[in-house]
Tab-separated table of C-alpha atoms and ligand atoms in Angstrom:
chain	number	residue	atom	x	y	z
A	393	MET	CA	8.777	-5.471	11.373
A	394	VAL	CA	5.272	-6.097	12.626
A	395	ILE	CA	3.146	-7.935	10.094
A	396	ARG	CA	0.249	-6.166	8.437
A	397	ARG	CA	-3.041	-7.459	7.131
A	398	PRO	CA	-6.017	-6.039	5.225
A	399	PHE	CA	-8.203	-3.960	7.512
A	400	GLY	CA	-11.618	-5.487	6.930
A	401	TYR	CA	-13.302	-4.630	3.667
A	402	THR	CA	-11.090	-1.572	3.189
A	403	GLY	CA	-8.190	-3.727	2.064
A	404	VAL	CA	-5.775	-1.199	3.591
A	405	ASP	CA	-2.760	-3.005	5.045
A	406	VAL	CA	-2.630	-2.191	8.745
A	407	PRO	CA	-0.192	-3.611	11.320
A	408	VAL	CA	-1.823	-6.239	13.509
A	409	ILE	CA	-0.306	-4.547	16.563
A	410	GLY	CA	-0.915	-0.831	16.944
A	411	GLN	CA	-0.568	1.726	19.716
A	412	GLY	CA	-3.195	2.992	22.141
A	413	THR	CA	-3.072	6.430	23.735
A	414	TRP	CA	-5.466	6.341	26.672
A	415	LYS	CA	-3.830	8.034	29.694
A	416	VAL	CA	-0.685	9.214	27.893
A	417	GLU	CA	-1.285	12.724	29.192
A	418	GLY	CA	-0.047	14.064	32.519
A	419	ALA	CA	3.209	15.500	33.843
A	420	ARG	CA	5.358	16.745	30.945
A	421	GLU	CA	8.152	14.260	31.633
A	422	GLY	CA	5.709	11.394	31.262
A	423	GLU	CA	4.242	12.900	28.115
A	424	LEU	CA	7.701	13.187	26.560
A	425	ARG	CA	8.343	9.542	27.359
A	426	ALA	CA	5.004	8.635	25.794
A	427	ILE	CA	5.967	10.612	22.680
A	428	ALA	CA	9.293	8.771	22.543
A	429	ALA	CA	7.443	5.468	22.933
A	430	LEU	CA	5.028	6.307	20.118
A	431	ARG	CA	7.954	7.224	17.853
A	432	THR	CA	9.778	4.015	18.773
A	433	GLY	CA	6.612	2.178	17.804
A	434	LEU	CA	6.462	3.972	14.452
A	435	ASP	CA	10.074	2.967	13.758
A	436	LEU	CA	9.100	-0.645	14.427
A	437	GLY	CA	6.036	-0.519	12.213
A	438	LEU	CA	3.357	-0.008	14.893
A	439	THR	CA	1.701	2.569	12.700
A	440	HIS	CA	-1.926	2.024	13.721
A	441	ILE	CA	-2.423	4.831	16.250
A	442	ASP	CA	-5.602	4.872	18.301
A	443	THR	CA	-6.780	7.992	20.083
A	444	ALA	CA	-10.043	9.732	21.015
A	445	GLU	CA	-11.398	13.164	21.823
A	446	MET	CA	-12.169	11.751	25.273
A	447	TYR	CA	-8.577	10.872	26.182
A	448	GLY	CA	-7.319	13.626	28.449
A	449	SER	CA	-10.129	15.810	27.046
A	450	GLY	CA	-8.209	16.192	23.790
A	451	ARG	CA	-4.727	16.211	25.300
A	452	ALA	CA	-3.914	12.729	23.945
A	453	GLU	CA	-4.628	13.908	20.396
A	454	LYS	CA	-2.179	16.786	20.880
A	455	ILE	CA	0.443	14.323	22.131
A	456	VAL	CA	-0.141	12.172	19.054
A	457	ARG	CA	0.406	15.276	16.926
A	458	GLU	CA	3.744	15.875	18.630
A	459	ALA	CA	4.740	12.249	18.179
A	460	LEU	CA	3.832	12.213	14.499
A	461	GLY	CA	5.648	15.366	13.476
A	462	GLU	CA	6.129	14.975	9.734
A	463	ARG	CA	5.201	11.292	9.784
A	464	ARG	CA	1.421	11.568	9.314
A	465	GLY	CA	1.647	9.772	5.981
A	466	GLU	CA	3.043	6.596	7.598
A	467	VAL	CA	0.175	6.188	9.987
A	468	PHE	CA	-3.302	4.649	10.074
A	469	LEU	CA	-4.765	7.268	12.382
A	470	VAL	CA	-7.928	6.587	14.356
A	471	SER	CA	-9.971	8.843	16.606
A	472	LYS	CA	-13.410	8.654	18.190
A	473	VAL	CA	-16.393	10.882	18.724
A	474	LEU	CA	-17.933	10.931	22.196
A	475	PRO	CA	-21.521	9.662	22.286
A	476	THR	CA	-22.607	12.948	23.869
A	477	ASN	CA	-21.421	14.745	20.720
A	478	ALA	CA	-22.840	12.225	18.266
A	479	THR	CA	-25.680	14.197	16.695
A	480	PHE	CA	-25.274	14.890	12.970
A	481	ASP	CA	-23.803	18.371	13.460
A	482	GLY	CA	-22.059	17.404	16.685
A	483	THR	CA	-20.180	14.596	14.965
A	484	LEU	CA	-19.027	16.884	12.168
A	485	ARG	CA	-17.841	19.484	14.673
A	486	ALA	CA	-16.133	16.929	16.907
A	487	CYS	CA	-14.220	15.566	13.935
A	488	GLU	CA	-13.017	19.036	12.980
A	489	ARG	CA	-11.824	19.644	16.552
A	490	SER	CA	-9.957	16.320	16.565
A	491	LEU	CA	-8.326	17.100	13.217
A	492	LYS	CA	-7.219	20.464	14.536
A	493	ARG	CA	-5.696	18.953	17.685
A	494	LEU	CA	-4.030	16.246	15.612
A	495	GLY	CA	-2.753	18.826	13.135
A	496	CYS	CA	-3.852	16.899	10.085
A	497	ASP	CA	-6.547	17.153	7.459
A	498	TYR	CA	-8.005	13.656	7.526
A	499	LEU	CA	-8.425	10.620	9.755
A	500	ASP	CA	-8.078	7.095	8.432
A	501	LEU	CA	-10.846	5.837	10.681
A	502	TYR	CA	-13.420	7.602	12.844
A	503	LEU	CA	-15.371	5.669	15.452
A	504	LEU	CA	-18.417	6.298	17.565
A	505	HIS	CA	-16.841	5.615	20.982
A	506	TRP	CA	-19.824	3.771	22.400
A	507	GLU	CA	-23.562	3.732	21.790
A	508	SER	CA	-25.137	7.150	22.042
A	509	ARG	CA	-28.652	8.257	22.993
A	510	TYR	CA	-28.877	9.911	19.589
A	511	PRO	CA	-30.160	7.802	16.692
A	512	ILE	CA	-27.396	5.803	15.057
A	513	THR	CA	-28.786	6.877	11.677
A	514	GLU	CA	-27.863	10.461	12.523
A	515	THR	CA	-24.299	9.624	13.568
A	516	MET	CA	-23.730	7.374	10.570
A	517	ARG	CA	-25.111	10.019	8.213
A	518	ALA	CA	-22.497	12.394	9.604
A	519	MET	CA	-19.827	9.717	9.159
A	520	GLU	CA	-20.839	9.369	5.506
A	521	LYS	CA	-20.643	13.111	4.981
A	522	LEU	CA	-17.179	13.140	6.543
A	523	ILE	CA	-16.098	10.385	4.141
A	524	ASP	CA	-17.608	12.198	1.171
A	525	ASP	CA	-15.891	15.430	2.238
A	526	GLY	CA	-12.527	13.677	2.574
A	527	ARG	CA	-12.243	14.324	6.313
A	528	ILE	CA	-12.194	10.609	7.166
A	529	ARG	CA	-11.454	7.592	5.006
A	530	PHE	CA	-13.539	5.027	6.865
A	531	ALA	CA	-16.253	4.880	9.519
A	532	GLY	CA	-16.649	2.499	12.419
A	533	VAL	CA	-17.987	1.933	15.900
A	534	SER	CA	-16.631	0.918	19.260
A	535	ASN	CA	-18.117	-1.100	22.100
A	536	PHE	CA	-20.928	-2.285	19.830
A	537	ASP	CA	-22.452	-5.710	20.416
A	538	LEU	CA	-23.847	-7.794	17.565
A	539	ASP	CA	-27.271	-6.166	17.255
A	540	GLN	CA	-25.769	-2.703	17.529
A	541	VAL	CA	-23.303	-3.519	14.748
A	542	LYS	CA	-26.177	-4.629	12.553
A	543	ALA	CA	-28.027	-1.375	13.300
A	544	ALA	CA	-24.943	0.668	12.433
A	545	GLN	CA	-24.554	-1.227	9.171
A	546	ALA	CA	-28.203	-0.651	8.319
A	547	ALA	CA	-27.803	3.070	9.060
A	548	LEU	CA	-25.082	3.475	6.438
A	549	ARG	CA	-26.484	4.242	3.000
A	550	HIS	CA	-23.552	4.299	0.626
A	551	HIS	CA	-20.492	3.350	2.659
A	552	ARG	CA	-19.664	0.247	4.658
A	553	LEU	CA	-18.807	-0.215	8.305
A	554	ALA	CA	-15.053	-0.701	8.518
A	555	ALA	CA	-14.408	-1.645	12.145
A	556	ASN	CA	-15.665	-2.381	15.609
A	557	GLN	CA	-13.233	-1.649	18.449
A	558	VAL	CA	-14.006	-3.775	21.495
A	559	LEU	CA	-12.532	-5.054	24.729
A	560	TYR	CA	-10.539	-8.218	24.065
A	561	HIS	CA	-8.039	-9.887	26.340
A	562	LEU	CA	-7.445	-13.319	27.794
A	563	ARG	CA	-10.065	-12.932	30.498
A	564	GLU	CA	-12.631	-11.319	28.201
A	565	ARG	CA	-13.132	-13.654	25.276
A	566	GLY	CA	-16.905	-13.334	24.914
A	567	ILE	CA	-16.604	-11.758	21.445
A	568	GLU	CA	-15.265	-15.031	20.065
A	569	ARG	CA	-18.725	-16.616	20.172
A	570	ARG	CA	-20.772	-14.394	17.854
A	571	LEU	CA	-19.200	-10.991	17.266
A	572	ILE	CA	-15.922	-12.121	15.703
A	573	PRO	CA	-17.563	-14.643	13.335
A	574	TYR	CA	-20.154	-12.074	12.270
A	575	CYS	CA	-17.522	-9.389	11.663
A	576	ARG	CA	-15.421	-11.851	9.711
A	577	GLN	CA	-18.381	-12.686	7.478
A	578	GLU	CA	-19.117	-8.969	6.968
A	579	GLU	CA	-15.446	-7.989	6.479
A	580	ILE	CA	-15.503	-5.701	9.516
A	581	ALA	CA	-12.124	-5.379	11.241
A	582	VAL	CA	-12.216	-6.233	14.951
A	583	VAL	CA	-9.788	-4.088	16.904
A	584	GLY	CA	-9.278	-5.443	20.404
A	585	TYR	CA	-8.516	-2.892	23.079
A	586	SER	CA	-6.895	-3.330	26.513
A	587	PRO	CA	-4.968	-6.471	25.457
A	588	PHE	CA	-3.315	-6.517	28.875
A	589	GLY	CA	-6.601	-6.005	30.663
A	590	HIS	CA	-5.601	-2.419	31.379
A	591	SER	CA	-4.300	-3.279	34.850
A	592	ASP	CA	-5.519	-6.860	35.028
A	593	PHE	CA	-2.426	-8.490	33.593
A	594	PRO	CA	-2.086	-12.179	34.627
A	595	ARG	CA	0.326	-12.422	37.556
A	596	PRO	CA	3.429	-14.566	36.834
A	597	ASN	CA	2.729	-16.813	39.818
A	598	SER	CA	-0.929	-17.411	38.996
A	599	PRO	CA	-1.804	-20.719	37.285
A	600	GLY	CA	-2.615	-18.888	34.029
A	601	GLY	CA	0.543	-16.803	34.309
A	602	LYS	CA	2.642	-19.961	34.591
A	603	VAL	CA	1.035	-21.414	31.463
A	604	LEU	CA	1.826	-18.237	29.537
A	605	LEU	CA	5.392	-18.290	30.815
A	606	ARG	CA	5.897	-21.866	29.594
A	607	VAL	CA	4.542	-20.952	26.148
A	608	ALA	CA	6.752	-17.855	26.068
A	609	GLU	CA	9.843	-19.879	26.987
A	610	ARG	CA	9.140	-22.398	24.218
A	611	HIS	CA	9.314	-19.551	21.680
A	612	GLY	CA	12.012	-17.436	23.288
A	613	ARG	CA	9.393	-14.686	23.723
A	614	THR	CA	7.889	-12.791	26.637
A	615	VAL	CA	4.474	-13.386	28.163
A	616	ARG	CA	3.168	-10.103	26.759
A	617	GLN	CA	4.346	-11.079	23.292
A	618	VAL	CA	2.480	-14.378	23.651
A	619	ILE	CA	-0.666	-12.494	24.654
A	620	LEU	CA	-0.488	-10.102	21.698
A	621	ASN	CA	0.196	-12.969	19.308
A	622	PHE	CA	-2.787	-14.888	20.656
A	623	LEU	CA	-5.109	-11.878	20.387
A	624	THR	CA	-4.213	-11.407	16.713
A	625	ARG	CA	-4.278	-15.074	15.705
A	626	LEU	CA	-7.371	-14.749	13.492
A	627	PRO	CA	-7.335	-12.962	10.133
A	628	GLN	CA	-9.535	-9.981	10.975
A	629	LEU	CA	-8.102	-9.230	14.431
A	630	PHE	CA	-5.985	-6.256	15.425
A	631	THR	CA	-4.795	-5.163	18.857
A	632	ILE	CA	-3.757	-1.780	20.247
A	633	PRO	CA	-1.681	-2.054	23.447
A	634	LYS	CA	-0.849	1.226	25.113
A	635	SER	CA	2.648	1.852	26.322
A	636	ALA	CA	4.241	5.090	27.391
A	637	VAL	CA	7.677	3.488	27.808
A	638	PRO	CA	9.899	2.890	24.738
A	639	ASP	CA	11.227	-0.460	26.013
A	640	HIS	CA	7.681	-1.689	26.574
A	641	THR	CA	6.755	-0.666	23.050
A	642	ARG	CA	9.764	-2.561	21.699
A	643	GLU	CA	8.641	-5.623	23.591
A	644	ASN	CA	5.087	-5.287	22.281
A	645	ALA	CA	6.312	-5.044	18.693
A	646	GLY	CA	7.702	-8.569	19.108
A	647	GLY	CA	4.201	-9.925	19.585
A	648	ALA	CA	3.724	-10.413	15.850
A	649	GLY	CA	5.589	-12.077	13.021
A	650	TRP	CA	5.683	-15.603	14.476
A	651	SER	CA	3.039	-18.222	15.265
A	652	LEU	CA	1.749	-20.075	18.285
A	653	THR	CA	1.398	-23.832	17.784
A	654	GLU	CA	-1.813	-25.834	18.183
A	655	GLU	CA	-0.386	-27.081	21.472
A	656	ASP	CA	0.188	-23.500	22.693
A	657	LEU	CA	-3.321	-22.451	21.666
A	658	ALA	CA	-4.823	-25.421	23.506
A	659	ALA	CA	-2.826	-24.614	26.648
A	660	ILE	CA	-3.966	-20.979	26.565
A	661	ASP	CA	-7.579	-22.037	25.930
A	662	HIS	CA	-7.398	-24.304	28.941
A	663	ALA	CA	-5.910	-21.623	31.206
A	664	PHE	CA	-8.127	-18.791	29.944
A	665	PRO	CA	-11.245	-20.473	28.582
A	666	PRO	CA	-13.708	-18.502	26.484
A	667	PRO	CA	-17.243	-18.454	27.904
A	668	ASP	CA	-19.394	-21.477	26.998
A	669	HIS	CA	-22.524	-19.329	26.563
A	670	ASP	CA	-23.343	-15.974	24.978
A	671	THR	CA	-22.521	-13.030	27.223
A	672	PRO	CA	-23.245	-9.318	26.810
A	673	LEU	CA	-20.346	-7.361	25.388
A	674	ALA	CA	-17.952	-6.355	28.174
A	675	MET	CA	-16.533	-2.843	28.268
A	676	TRP	CA	-13.386	-1.474	29.897
B	69	LIG	P1	-3.568	-2.083	27.896
B	69	LIG	O1	-4.207	-3.403	28.109
B	69	LIG	O2	-2.928	-1.776	26.590
B	69	LIG	O3	-2.523	-1.886	29.069
B	69	LIG	C1	-1.800	-0.698	29.237
B	69	LIG	C2	-0.927	-0.884	30.451
B	69	LIG	O4	0.036	-1.927	30.187
B	69	LIG	C3	-0.145	0.357	30.770
B	69	LIG	O5	-0.073	0.468	32.178
B	69	LIG	C4	1.255	0.060	30.200
B	69	LIG	O6	2.251	0.674	30.958
B	69	LIG	C5	1.345	-1.413	30.373
B	69	LIG	N1	2.225	-2.028	29.377
B	69	LIG	C6	2.046	-2.028	28.039
B	69	LIG	N2	3.047	-2.717	27.451
B	69	LIG	C7	3.855	-3.155	28.446
B	69	LIG	C8	5.045	-3.918	28.491
B	69	LIG	N3	5.587	-4.399	27.366
B	69	LIG	N4	5.613	-4.180	29.699
B	69	LIG	C9	5.061	-3.714	30.846
B	69	LIG	N5	3.926	-2.980	30.880
B	69	LIG	C10	3.326	-2.712	29.691
B	69	LIG	O7	-4.642	-0.990	28.310
B	69	LIG	P2	-5.471	0.175	27.668
B	69	LIG	O8	-6.729	0.175	28.421
B	69	LIG	O9	-4.683	1.416	27.593
B	69	LIG	O10	-5.851	-0.296	26.178
B	69	LIG	C11	-5.067	-0.010	25.060
B	69	LIG	C12	-5.683	1.067	24.194
B	69	LIG	O11	-6.969	0.684	23.731
B	69	LIG	C13	-5.979	2.390	24.926
B	69	LIG	O12	-4.794	3.123	25.193
B	69	LIG	C14	-6.930	3.044	23.967
B	69	LIG	O13	-6.261	3.594	22.868
B	69	LIG	C15	-7.779	1.844	23.556
B	69	LIG	N6	-9.000	1.708	24.401
B	69	LIG	C16	-10.223	1.886	23.798
B	69	LIG	C17	-11.380	1.824	24.540
B	69	LIG	C18	-12.690	2.050	23.886
B	69	LIG	O14	-13.699	2.225	24.589
B	69	LIG	N7	-12.767	2.050	22.570
B	69	LIG	C19	-11.363	1.542	25.985
B	69	LIG	C20	-10.041	1.301	26.510
B	69	LIG	C21	-8.909	1.375	25.717
B	69	LIG	P3	3.310	1.713	30.321
B	69	LIG	O15	2.515	2.823	29.721
B	69	LIG	O16	4.119	2.101	31.503
B	69	LIG	O17	4.090	0.947	29.278
């Protein structure tokens, strides 16, 4: 079983490895495989499911609904409001639409997908109303850099910011400098997306790929499992790989529940060094 840890200040135990759903929609055969993969993940404890109204213009949420069936209660379910909908009323309406597509009556976490042109105070006020009305349990943001996180926190009047979902993979480690330490101090969960760089996965024959392979062989694991383990090595980190293939999901589930050694961490740091200066938050 995948290990779980408290999700920021909420204290809710959430698996460190979850499941993304970007691009699960398409030809029906592929969708059915994605549904099977999501269910395989649930069986293995990958019960943090990340979706968004944006994904397939709502189609991904409907696929999640199919995958969940009667299993809603097992899941930490996350969706996101598009910035273009993030007025006060727009956020409330977008949440209702997501709930309808997902076939459930509450979300565990609702995120502003990325910064909107509407005032953050307005969006966060809507988030607080959704919490008070029982439509979401917790509120968060996505693709927010340090100052934006602080603004979101300041915009919340009687609830706390639960999470920031941001790009985090071996070639994008900029968040380790300031964002991760700040979120740790503030008990904000950091959910790293695109752990495999979306389509930028290190090639096995590249110098970095060879380092990862050696680490993987030392542990009897795969390179992807090493990557997922590395990306969740700190106490407030979570990761949400997407896989629409059951065997891939099984492999990803093996990324947690064991530990990299100091020697492994040093080798990975050397092959994929974090930046030595502050960089703007990377997206996608
Ligand atoms: P990932 O880094 O998770 O990579 C997904 C790709 O890796 C897919 O092509 C998948 O193929 C493949 N893959 C996954 N596991 C394996 C495996 N074990 N073996 C071989 N191939 C594998 O990319 P995403 O960009 O999808 O990020 C993950 C999730 O993060 C998204 O789905 C979404 O939920 C979230 N996200 C959030 C964003 C935001 O702005 N907040 C932005 C981007 C993503 P296959 O399906 O065939 O298994």
